[in-house]
Amino acid sequence: MCMKYLAWTILFLLAISCQKDIEIKPDTAYEEQLFIEGILYPGKVPRIYVSRALPFFQPEVAPQEVFARGAVVILTNRGVALTLQADSVFDPFRCRWIPFYQGGAVAQQGETYDLNISYRGKSYAASTTINQAKVNISSVEYTEEFFDVYGGHDGVVIQLQDKAGEENYYRFQMNRMIDNDRLHAHTLGDVRSDCTNGNMFPITDLGRTVFSDENIDGQLLIMAIEVSFEYKEGDSTWIFMQSLDKRTAQFYKSVDSQLESIFNPFVEPVFIDSQIDGAIGVFGSAVLSDSVLFIYPQDNP
Amino acid sequence: MKTSSISIVFLLSGLLSYESVAQKKYTLSGTMKDSQTGEALIGATVYITSMRKGTTTNNYGFYSLTLPMQDSIAVVFSYLGYQPQIKKIYFNNNLELDIELVLNEDVLDEVVIEAQRSDENVQRAQMGVIDIPVTRISELPVILGETDILKVVQLLPGVQSGNEGTTGFFVRGGNTDQNLVQLDEATVYNPNHLFGLFSTFNSRALNNVTLIKGGFPAQYGGRLSSILDVTMKEGNNREVRGSGGIGLITSHLSLEGPLRKEKASFIVSGRRTYIDLLARPFTAKGNRSNYHFYDINAKLNWQAGANDKLYLSYFTGRDNAEYKETVGIFYKILFGNSTATLRWNHLFGQKLFLNTSVIYNQYDQNIETVQNNSFSQVFSGINNISAKTEFQYLPNLHHSIRFGAHYTNHEFLSKGKTEAQSSGNQSLNIGSIPSKYFDELAFYVNDEINISENVSTSLGIRAPAFISNKVEYFRIEPRATLKVSVTPTSSIKGSYTLMNQFLHLVPSSTASVPTNVWVPSSLRTKPQLSEQFALGYFNNFDQNKYEASIEFYYKTMDNQVLFPAGNQLVENFDVDTALVYGKGWSKGVEFFLRKNTGRLTGWISYTLSKTDQQFADLNFGQKFPFQYDRRHSVSLVGTYSLNKRWTLSSVFVYSSGNAFTLPVGRINVANGGSLFEGNYFIYEGKNNARLPSYHRLDFSATYKKRRKIFGKEYDSEWIFSFYNLYSRSNPYFVYLYVDHNENKPKAKQVSLLPIIPSVSYNFKF
């Protein structure tokens, strides 16, 4: 009996590992960096998200708490400089305001824009030229299941003809109306409250994968894409394919790679490939294809 | 004229005769063995006191000394733990003298690790070498009653263990794959049983263990950082003996004896855990847990003639570990080594010794695991057939020359896969993994030269080659060490070595389970290369009662391999295509102080070191710390003989924390509703943070008594031990999670081994 008890104790100790929270103090205090996310869309008023990065172990806060209030955000085109104004939109699904800087004339294809931001004594500069060609979507089909590095998903399969002779990068976009029944299939952050009152609101679902035409230049691209939100049979959506500039593509590719490494403990950590000196982020552009109406043929699995 | 010519002839003849008489040398050679078992004594000392010169036995107990003719000389034959013998011999002819030393049981147990001659550490030209007489290891505290070679090696300066739960050891900033571990000349690719709790070496079957961490002589190669040369016992060729032991987790049994008295002998030794059998009734329903390992060592040897001896060694060891919760984590770890060595020793006269070996080696490692809904599997398979031949030529007291050749034909299989978990069978199709074949070849020559009474050197050159159907690499490796005696009890030594390594173990920096994979060199993956400089001061005092040394080293490593950021192994692609390449630098200073005699023996070792790496494709091309860079490492080892029955031992180890990559900031990307919307990490650099430091105290008490059973006497011992006496939660790894109550990220440390008491009973007849 004693031996059995002793053996059980030792086995128990061996079979379980001990876990405890620990405090890790960095050698030096984290000097908050600025995070800038600005994608210009031809035909749309420029909108730049500017926020402060948080020290890693600080509690989660709402976007307005890290908004870089008081930043001077200037967009220059053809020598004309315009200071963007702080504005925001309300996210009814998370009951919070999403602030940004916005303003000026709508962005134009073929134009070059310089971004200058001054915040707390530091300056940041970036530039982009919108010269990607608009792509044409050949077809959109529904798929009940496909597999990628994140596992098995349902979604849509997009076919488009790549333009030969240039480096092209594509990202999926779906515009649709959803209510709180059709929330994220995979929530990345907690939904702490819901201000939708059951009503439908417009959302833009951006794909997490950036596709490039490397080694398949000029060919028909077939892309299976996981959609973010749940759906019911008959839900109408408008699908676009974005043509991204190289910097934007690199930035969101690194974001996607890091996401994999966060989910998958066997993937080496990924550093985000910032495109703006002195800050984290990207200033680039995306040219939308013509939209394609897509109606879900069934409820999501 | 004629008379003058004749006179000149006579004069010359006389001079030549006089010259011949004055230069006449003879050779004293033979073997040194244990008088009870007939086991060869490796590294035993043969010393001529009047000439203050000597030599040591080789791995087969053979020695040879060529000296000027003397009327008589006194020769001291000695070996740690044995009664020395002094022979007075008339040295006017070649002489073969085989010596059998008697174990000295009257002397209180002495320190485990010691050079064969009490001042060997000062006098020999080689630096960075430590010999471990295995029979003494049992007195040190061990985990779960098991004596362990690797645990002892990890207490030496310049050698570190990984985290608890990791396999392998790290020498002077090198990764675990940079250590060549040999058992009777066969390579052992994974010298640990799971989680590094036990090594694959059953110490009851071993004769000698030598660790070389710098100043490598030319007969060793193929790895950058260290050589751990393990020699099996030959087996008692006088009478049948056995030993065994029963512990809480493992048991072992050894049997040895003559096949033909003093001509042929055998030894068989095996052990197994039975933790799987004990755990079964206690494992929760729905959970599945299975862990066991076993290893078997066997050896036959036959004295075929006066100058010929044959050996056949066999080793096999396997680990099988599986753990599955009903939901959540799963791992299945299977790996095993098997080796077989056939060796032939031949003596060409008294000065030339030949050893030829043919070796077969098989290793496989299959690790499958699921964590965080992610599946990963890596498989490595290595099959080798090798042939080695080495001549040891001892022309006189000033030279000890080794030259030879090694050839190995490798078959390599490696594959990996990482993806999101799914319900179907995700395992690799191991049968379809293509084999890669390549050859390794090396020629070498090394000479240990006694230049004068105070100066000696070891000079060598090794020429290794890697040959495959796609690429060939040919290299030259110079090796040099120099010793200058400052006083009779102190010396300064320096060394330079250049090493190449054609195999690579690619480490994973993040996973808690060791998902490392072996790959060979290729067109893309160049051979690893290191240059090491070392300088040391060695001093013994109080008549060799205390040994002290301080060694500095600086090492560069080229063509190091890592996985790139964001890497996910894909089944259809070669592991080779997923690697990035860089450099490493390691520097350090090692202090060592040891007390060799008396009731209390032991040592203190301290290493201060720094190891960095730099890869163009990682960390923005900036230098970063090596994952196992530990600034400070301390070992305190003590053994106290209370009386003839009781021996107390204690070990304290301290190491600074390992490096790991920790984010410093967070940003929120894409506030619009998307699968990639959320918090992302900002990193300031790779391996920018440190785990908490590691320290632990072990203690054991051994009670020995001679007993009787069925009228037959046998030796018994009870071992009571505590591993991690104050149950420190040493870090195994750290992972990040979000605390939803406080709504913030937190770091959680996983520890593996709390205090572990153990009782085991060993017997020997």
mmCIF file of N, CA, C and O in Angstrom, chain B residues 22-51:
data_model
loop_
_atom_site.group_PDB
_atom_site.id
_atom_site.type_symbol
_atom_site.label_atom_id
_atom_site.label_comp_id
_atom_site.label_asym_id
_atom_site.label_seq_id
_atom_site.Cartn_x
_atom_site.Cartn_y
_atom_site.Cartn_z
ATOM 1 N N ALA B 22 76.041 4.112 -27.256
ATOM 2 C CA ALA B 22 75.497 5.258 -26.540
ATOM 3 C C ALA B 22 74.022 5.482 -26.896
ATOM 4 O O ALA B 22 73.229 5.914 -26.070
ATOM 5 N N GLN B 23 73.602 5.252 -28.165
ATOM 6 C CA GLN B 23 72.259 5.518 -28.637
ATOM 7 C C GLN B 23 71.339 4.322 -28.454
ATOM 8 O O GLN B 23 70.162 4.432 -28.727
ATOM 9 N N LYS B 24 71.822 3.224 -27.988
ATOM 10 C CA LYS B 24 71.008 2.020 -28.003
ATOM 11 C C LYS B 24 69.764 2.224 -27.161
ATOM 12 O O LYS B 24 69.815 2.694 -26.021
ATOM 13 N N LYS B 25 68.652 1.873 -27.780
ATOM 14 C CA LYS B 25 67.382 2.041 -27.077
ATOM 15 C C LYS B 25 66.612 0.740 -27.107
ATOM 16 O O LYS B 25 66.707 -0.043 -28.056
ATOM 17 N N TYR B 26 65.827 0.557 -26.092
ATOM 18 C CA TYR B 26 64.979 -0.624 -26.018
ATOM 19 C C TYR B 26 63.563 -0.183 -25.697
ATOM 20 O O TYR B 26 63.321 0.932 -25.217
ATOM 21 N N THR B 27 62.663 -1.095 -25.943
ATOM 22 C CA THR B 27 61.242 -0.781 -25.762
ATOM 23 C C THR B 27 60.640 -1.644 -24.669
ATOM 24 O O THR B 27 60.837 -2.873 -24.661
ATOM 25 N N LEU B 28 59.965 -0.976 -23.779
ATOM 26 C CA LEU B 28 59.184 -1.647 -22.747
ATOM 27 C C LEU B 28 57.723 -1.488 -23.153
ATOM 28 O O LEU B 28 57.250 -0.367 -23.355
ATOM 29 N N SER B 29 56.994 -2.567 -23.302
ATOM 30 C CA SER B 29 55.594 -2.458 -23.707
ATOM 31 C C SER B 29 54.781 -3.542 -23.034
ATOM 32 O O SER B 29 55.330 -4.480 -22.446
ATOM 33 N N GLY B 30 53.486 -3.404 -23.161
ATOM 34 C CA GLY B 30 52.607 -4.417 -22.572
ATOM 35 C C GLY B 30 51.215 -3.873 -22.377
ATOM 36 O O GLY B 30 50.839 -2.860 -22.966
ATOM 37 N N THR B 31 50.472 -4.539 -21.540
ATOM 38 C CA THR B 31 49.108 -4.094 -21.248
ATOM 39 C C THR B 31 48.942 -3.957 -19.749
ATOM 40 O O THR B 31 49.680 -4.583 -18.970
ATOM 41 N N MET B 32 47.987 -3.142 -19.361
ATOM 42 C CA MET B 32 47.644 -2.996 -17.945
ATOM 43 C C MET B 32 46.182 -3.361 -17.781
ATOM 44 O O MET B 32 45.321 -2.864 -18.518
ATOM 45 N N LYS B 33 45.922 -4.236 -16.807
ATOM 46 C CA LYS B 33 44.556 -4.724 -16.627
ATOM 47 C C LYS B 33 44.195 -4.766 -15.152
ATOM 48 O O LYS B 33 45.066 -4.698 -14.274
ATOM 49 N N ASP B 34 42.931 -4.912 -14.936
ATOM 50 C CA ASP B 34 42.421 -5.134 -13.578
ATOM 51 C C ASP B 34 42.690 -6.603 -13.203
ATOM 52 O O ASP B 34 42.362 -7.507 -13.980
ATOM 53 N N SER B 35 43.234 -6.812 -12.037
ATOM 54 C CA SER B 35 43.639 -8.180 -11.681
ATOM 55 C C SER B 35 42.449 -9.093 -11.469
ATOM 56 O O SER B 35 42.552 -10.307 -11.643
ATOM 57 N N GLN B 36 41.315 -8.537 -11.095
ATOM 58 C CA GLN B 36 40.146 -9.384 -10.804
ATOM 59 C C GLN B 36 39.331 -9.666 -12.056
ATOM 60 O O GLN B 36 38.807 -10.763 -12.232
ATOM 61 N N THR B 37 39.202 -8.665 -12.907
ATOM 62 C CA THR B 37 38.276 -8.821 -14.028
ATOM 63 C C THR B 37 38.974 -8.996 -15.361
ATOM 64 O O THR B 37 38.354 -9.435 -16.328
ATOM 65 N N GLY B 38 40.246 -8.591 -15.425
ATOM 66 C CA GLY B 38 40.932 -8.621 -16.712
ATOM 67 C C GLY B 38 40.592 -7.445 -17.599
ATOM 68 O O GLY B 38 41.029 -7.392 -18.753
ATOM 69 N N GLU B 39 39.808 -6.475 -17.081
ATOM 70 C CA GLU B 39 39.450 -5.293 -17.875
ATOM 71 C C GLU B 39 40.679 -4.445 -18.137
ATOM 72 O O GLU B 39 41.515 -4.251 -17.248
ATOM 73 N N ALA B 40 40.761 -3.946 -19.370
ATOM 74 C CA ALA B 40 41.858 -3.041 -19.700
ATOM 75 C C ALA B 40 41.729 -1.763 -18.891
ATOM 76 O O ALA B 40 40.621 -1.257 -18.694
ATOM 77 N N LEU B 41 42.832 -1.254 -18.419
ATOM 78 C CA LEU B 41 42.851 0.015 -17.689
ATOM 79 C C LEU B 41 43.230 1.105 -18.681
ATOM 80 O O LEU B 41 44.362 1.151 -19.180
ATOM 81 N N ILE B 42 42.284 1.963 -18.978
ATOM 82 C CA ILE B 42 42.463 2.973 -20.016
ATOM 83 C C ILE B 42 43.032 4.240 -19.391
ATOM 84 O O ILE B 42 42.489 4.751 -18.424
ATOM 85 N N GLY B 43 44.100 4.735 -19.947
ATOM 86 C CA GLY B 43 44.701 5.958 -19.427
ATOM 87 C C GLY B 43 45.504 5.737 -18.160
ATOM 88 O O GLY B 43 45.792 6.688 -17.442
ATOM 89 N N ALA B 44 45.876 4.494 -17.890
ATOM 90 C CA ALA B 44 46.729 4.233 -16.725
ATOM 91 C C ALA B 44 48.135 4.765 -17.005
ATOM 92 O O ALA B 44 48.549 4.899 -18.148
ATOM 93 N N THR B 45 48.878 5.011 -15.951
ATOM 94 C CA THR B 45 50.175 5.679 -16.095
ATOM 95 C C THR B 45 51.327 4.707 -15.940
ATOM 96 O O THR B 45 51.314 3.861 -15.052
ATOM 97 N N VAL B 46 52.290 4.869 -16.811
ATOM 98 C CA VAL B 46 53.560 4.148 -16.701
ATOM 99 C C VAL B 46 54.636 5.221 -16.605
ATOM 100 O O VAL B 46 54.795 6.020 -17.525
ATOM 101 N N TYR B 47 55.342 5.229 -15.492
ATOM 102 C CA TYR B 47 56.209 6.379 -15.227
ATOM 103 C C TYR B 47 57.573 5.914 -14.758
ATOM 104 O O TYR B 47 57.676 5.064 -13.874
ATOM 105 N N ILE B 48 58.605 6.489 -15.368
ATOM 106 C CA ILE B 48 59.987 6.178 -14.976
ATOM 107 C C ILE B 48 60.446 7.304 -14.061
ATOM 108 O O ILE B 48 60.668 8.438 -14.512
ATOM 109 N N THR B 49 60.550 7.017 -12.794
ATOM 110 C CA THR B 49 60.803 8.100 -11.832
ATOM 111 C C THR B 49 62.170 8.729 -12.045
ATOM 112 O O THR B 49 62.313 9.945 -11.962
ATOM 113 N N SER B 50 63.177 7.909 -12.360
ATOM 114 C CA SER B 50 64.533 8.473 -12.483
ATOM 115 C C SER B 50 64.627 9.397 -13.682
ATOM 116 O O SER B 50 65.373 10.365 -13.680
ATOM 117 N N MET B 51 63.881 9.109 -14.709
ATOM 118 C CA MET B 51 63.959 9.915 -15.929
ATOM 119 C C MET B 51 62.867 10.971 -15.976
ATOM 120 O O MET B 51 62.870 11.831 -16.856
#
